[in-house]
mmCIF file of C-alpha atoms in Angstrom:
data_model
loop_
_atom_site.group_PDB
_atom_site.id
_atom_site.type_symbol
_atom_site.label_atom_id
_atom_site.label_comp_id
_atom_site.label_asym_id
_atom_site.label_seq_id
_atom_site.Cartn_x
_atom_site.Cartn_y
_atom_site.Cartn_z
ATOM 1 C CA UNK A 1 109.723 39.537 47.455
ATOM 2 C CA UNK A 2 107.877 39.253 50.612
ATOM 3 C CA UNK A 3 104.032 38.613 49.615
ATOM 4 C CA UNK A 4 102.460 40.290 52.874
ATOM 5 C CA UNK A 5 103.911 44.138 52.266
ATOM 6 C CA UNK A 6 102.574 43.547 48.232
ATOM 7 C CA UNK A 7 99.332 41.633 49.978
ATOM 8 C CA UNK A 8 98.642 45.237 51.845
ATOM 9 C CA UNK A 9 99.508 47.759 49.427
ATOM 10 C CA UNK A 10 97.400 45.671 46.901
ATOM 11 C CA UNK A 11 94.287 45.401 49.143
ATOM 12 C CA UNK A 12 95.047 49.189 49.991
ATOM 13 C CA UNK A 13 94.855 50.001 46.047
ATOM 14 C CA UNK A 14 91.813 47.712 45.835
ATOM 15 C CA UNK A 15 90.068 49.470 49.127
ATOM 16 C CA UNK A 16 90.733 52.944 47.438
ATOM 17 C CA UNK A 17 89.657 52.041 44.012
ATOM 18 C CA UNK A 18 87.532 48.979 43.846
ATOM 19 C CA UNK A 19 85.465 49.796 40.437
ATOM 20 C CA UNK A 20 86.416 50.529 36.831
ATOM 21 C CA UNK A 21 89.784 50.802 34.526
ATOM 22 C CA UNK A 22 92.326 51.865 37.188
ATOM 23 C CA UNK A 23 95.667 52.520 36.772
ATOM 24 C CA UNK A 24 98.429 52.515 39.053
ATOM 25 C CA UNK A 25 102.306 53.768 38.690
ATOM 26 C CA UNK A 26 105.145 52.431 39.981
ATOM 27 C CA UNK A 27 108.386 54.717 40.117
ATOM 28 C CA UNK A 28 112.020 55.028 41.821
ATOM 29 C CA UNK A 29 115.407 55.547 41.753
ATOM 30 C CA UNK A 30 116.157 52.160 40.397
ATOM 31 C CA UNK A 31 114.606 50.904 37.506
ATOM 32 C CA UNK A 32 115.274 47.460 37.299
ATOM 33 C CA UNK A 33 113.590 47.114 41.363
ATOM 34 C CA UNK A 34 110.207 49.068 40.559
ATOM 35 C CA UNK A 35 109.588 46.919 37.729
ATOM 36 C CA UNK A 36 110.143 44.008 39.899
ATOM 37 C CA UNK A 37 108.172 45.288 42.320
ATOM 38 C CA UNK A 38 105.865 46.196 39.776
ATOM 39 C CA UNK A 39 105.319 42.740 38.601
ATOM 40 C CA UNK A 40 104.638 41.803 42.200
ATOM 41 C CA UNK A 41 102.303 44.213 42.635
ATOM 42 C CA UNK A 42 99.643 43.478 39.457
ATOM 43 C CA UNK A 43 100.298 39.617 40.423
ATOM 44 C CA UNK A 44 98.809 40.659 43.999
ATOM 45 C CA UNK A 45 96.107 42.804 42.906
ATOM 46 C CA UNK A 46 95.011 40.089 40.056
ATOM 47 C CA UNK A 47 94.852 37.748 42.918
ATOM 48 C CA UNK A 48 92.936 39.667 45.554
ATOM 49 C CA UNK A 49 90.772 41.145 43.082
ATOM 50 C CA UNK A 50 90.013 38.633 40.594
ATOM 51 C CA UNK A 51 90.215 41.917 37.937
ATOM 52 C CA UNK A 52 92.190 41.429 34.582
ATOM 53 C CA UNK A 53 95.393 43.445 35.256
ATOM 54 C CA UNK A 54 97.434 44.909 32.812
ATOM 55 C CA UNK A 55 101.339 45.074 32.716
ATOM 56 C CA UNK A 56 103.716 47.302 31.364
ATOM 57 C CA UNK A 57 107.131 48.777 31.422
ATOM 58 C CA UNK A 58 107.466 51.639 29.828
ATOM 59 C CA UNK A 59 110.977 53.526 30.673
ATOM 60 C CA UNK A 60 111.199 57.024 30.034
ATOM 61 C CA UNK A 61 108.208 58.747 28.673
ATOM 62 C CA UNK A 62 106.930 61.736 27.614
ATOM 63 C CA UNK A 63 103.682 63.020 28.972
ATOM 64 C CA UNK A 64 102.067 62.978 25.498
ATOM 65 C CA UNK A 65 103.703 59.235 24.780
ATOM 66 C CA UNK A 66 102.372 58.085 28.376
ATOM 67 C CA UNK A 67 98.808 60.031 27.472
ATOM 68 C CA UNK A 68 98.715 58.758 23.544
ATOM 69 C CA UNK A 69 100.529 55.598 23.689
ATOM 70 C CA UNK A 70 99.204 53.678 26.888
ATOM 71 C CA UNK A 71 96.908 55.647 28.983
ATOM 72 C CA UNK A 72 94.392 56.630 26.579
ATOM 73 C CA UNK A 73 93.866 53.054 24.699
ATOM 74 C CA UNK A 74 93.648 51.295 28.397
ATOM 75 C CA UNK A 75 90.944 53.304 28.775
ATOM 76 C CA UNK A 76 89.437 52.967 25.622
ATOM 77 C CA UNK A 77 90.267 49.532 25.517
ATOM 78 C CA UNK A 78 87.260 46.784 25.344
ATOM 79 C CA UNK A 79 89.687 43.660 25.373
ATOM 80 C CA UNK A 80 90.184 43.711 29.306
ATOM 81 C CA UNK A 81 86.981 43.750 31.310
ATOM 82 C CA UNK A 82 85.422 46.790 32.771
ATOM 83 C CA UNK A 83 87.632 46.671 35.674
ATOM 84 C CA UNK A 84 90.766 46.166 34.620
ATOM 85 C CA UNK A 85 93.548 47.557 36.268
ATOM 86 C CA UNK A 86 96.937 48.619 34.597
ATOM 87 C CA UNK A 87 100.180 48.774 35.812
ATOM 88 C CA UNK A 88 102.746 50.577 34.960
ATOM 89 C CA UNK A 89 106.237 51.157 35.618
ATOM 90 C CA UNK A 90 108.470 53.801 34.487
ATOM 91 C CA UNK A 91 110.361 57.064 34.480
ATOM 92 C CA UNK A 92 109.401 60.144 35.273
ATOM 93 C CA UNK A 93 105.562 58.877 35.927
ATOM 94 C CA UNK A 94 104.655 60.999 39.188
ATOM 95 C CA UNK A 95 106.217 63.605 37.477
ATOM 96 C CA UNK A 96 103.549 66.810 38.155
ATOM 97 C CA UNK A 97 102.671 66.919 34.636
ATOM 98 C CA UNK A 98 101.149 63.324 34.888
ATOM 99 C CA UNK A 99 100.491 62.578 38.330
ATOM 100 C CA UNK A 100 96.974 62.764 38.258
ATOM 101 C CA UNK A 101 96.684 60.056 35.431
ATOM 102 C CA UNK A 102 97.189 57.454 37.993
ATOM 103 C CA UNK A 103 94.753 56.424 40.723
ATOM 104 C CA UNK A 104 97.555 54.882 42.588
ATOM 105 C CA UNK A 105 101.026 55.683 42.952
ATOM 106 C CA UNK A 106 103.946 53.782 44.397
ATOM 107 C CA UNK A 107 107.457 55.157 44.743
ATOM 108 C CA UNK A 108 110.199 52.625 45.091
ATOM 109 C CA UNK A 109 113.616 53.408 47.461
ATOM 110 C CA UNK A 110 116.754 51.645 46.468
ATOM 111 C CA UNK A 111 118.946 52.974 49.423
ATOM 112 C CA UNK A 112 119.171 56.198 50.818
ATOM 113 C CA UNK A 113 117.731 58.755 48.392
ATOM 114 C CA UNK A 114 114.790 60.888 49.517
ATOM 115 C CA UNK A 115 111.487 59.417 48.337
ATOM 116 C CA UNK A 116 109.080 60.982 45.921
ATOM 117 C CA UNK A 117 106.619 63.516 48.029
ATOM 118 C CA UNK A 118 103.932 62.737 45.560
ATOM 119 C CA UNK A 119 103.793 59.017 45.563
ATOM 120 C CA UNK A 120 100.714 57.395 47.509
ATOM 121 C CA UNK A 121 102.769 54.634 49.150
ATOM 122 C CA UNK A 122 106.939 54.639 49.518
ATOM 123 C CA UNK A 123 108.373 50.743 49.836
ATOM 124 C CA UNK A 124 112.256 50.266 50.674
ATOM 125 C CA UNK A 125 113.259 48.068 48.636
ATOM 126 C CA UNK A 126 117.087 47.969 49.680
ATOM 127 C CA UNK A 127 116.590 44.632 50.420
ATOM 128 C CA UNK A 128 114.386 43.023 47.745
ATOM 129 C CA UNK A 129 113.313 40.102 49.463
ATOM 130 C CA UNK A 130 112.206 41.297 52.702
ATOM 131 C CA UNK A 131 110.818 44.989 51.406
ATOM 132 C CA UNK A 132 109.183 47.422 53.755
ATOM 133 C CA UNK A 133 106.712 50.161 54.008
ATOM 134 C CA UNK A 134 107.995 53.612 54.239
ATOM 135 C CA UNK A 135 106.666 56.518 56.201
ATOM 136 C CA UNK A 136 108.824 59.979 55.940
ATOM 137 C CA UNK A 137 108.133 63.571 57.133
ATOM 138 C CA UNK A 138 107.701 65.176 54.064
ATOM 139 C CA UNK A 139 108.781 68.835 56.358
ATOM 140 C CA UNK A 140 112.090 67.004 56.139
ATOM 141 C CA UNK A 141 112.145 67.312 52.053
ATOM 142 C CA UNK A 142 114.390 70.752 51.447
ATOM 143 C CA UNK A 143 111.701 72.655 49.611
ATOM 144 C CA UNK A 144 114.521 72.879 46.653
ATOM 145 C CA UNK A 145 113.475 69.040 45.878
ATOM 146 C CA UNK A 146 109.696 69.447 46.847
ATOM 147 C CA UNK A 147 106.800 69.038 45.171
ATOM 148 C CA UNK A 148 105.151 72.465 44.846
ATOM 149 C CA UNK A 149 102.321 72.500 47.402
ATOM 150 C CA UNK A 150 104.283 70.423 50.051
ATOM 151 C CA UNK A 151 106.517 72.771 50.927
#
């Protein structure tokens, strides 16, 4: 995966949230490709930041399971220093109901689909090794498949 788009997106995390347990989700329409990128992504931000990072993969979750199950003992957690980062992928995690757990958000494309209107950065990863930033007009979203709020 090519370092310098996971280099920027990591020091664009770290810029926007440089203190205290962070967390950051990674989503998209492939699952197997935002965990990769996932991976690539706390690698990056343990390296730029020097911050114990946190991995996991979590699938599909509920947003009590996501709360009870990973967000709320990160947070409570003492083994990780005090600014630790976690990051997660899964299903389902900039999902309305949870979106504003995460201080970060990354959708991932796999081809053509339209991207996730709530996600703080879109990456095409069509082609895995040589992934690139997205930008989309979000007016171009049919409001049917909007976020509410975007419309």
């Amino acid at each position: 995966m090519s370092e310098s788009v996971v280099d920027g997106i990591a020091a664009e995390f770290l810029h926007n949230a440089n203190r205290g347990r962070r967390l950051v989700a990674v989503d998209g329409a492939d699952a197997g490709r935002a965990a990769r990128f996932a991976d690539a992504l706390a690698q990056a931000i343990a390296g730029a930041s020097g911050d114990d990072v946190v991995r996991r993969s979590l699938g599909a979750v509920t947003e009590p399971e996501l709360r009870s199950g990973t967000v709320e003992p990160f947070r409570a957690g003492d083994a990780d220093g005090p600014d630790a980062v976690l990051v997660v992928d899964g299903q389902g995690l900039l999902d309305d109901a949870v979106r504003g757990i995460w201080h970060f958000s990354v959708w991932t494309l796999a081809g053509d689909e339209l991207p996730h209107s709530g996600a703080n950065v879109i990456v095409d990863l069509s082609d895995e090794g040589a992934p690139s930033r997205y930008f989309y007009d979000y007016c171009a979203i049919p409001p049917s498949v909007n976020r509410p709020g975007l419309h």
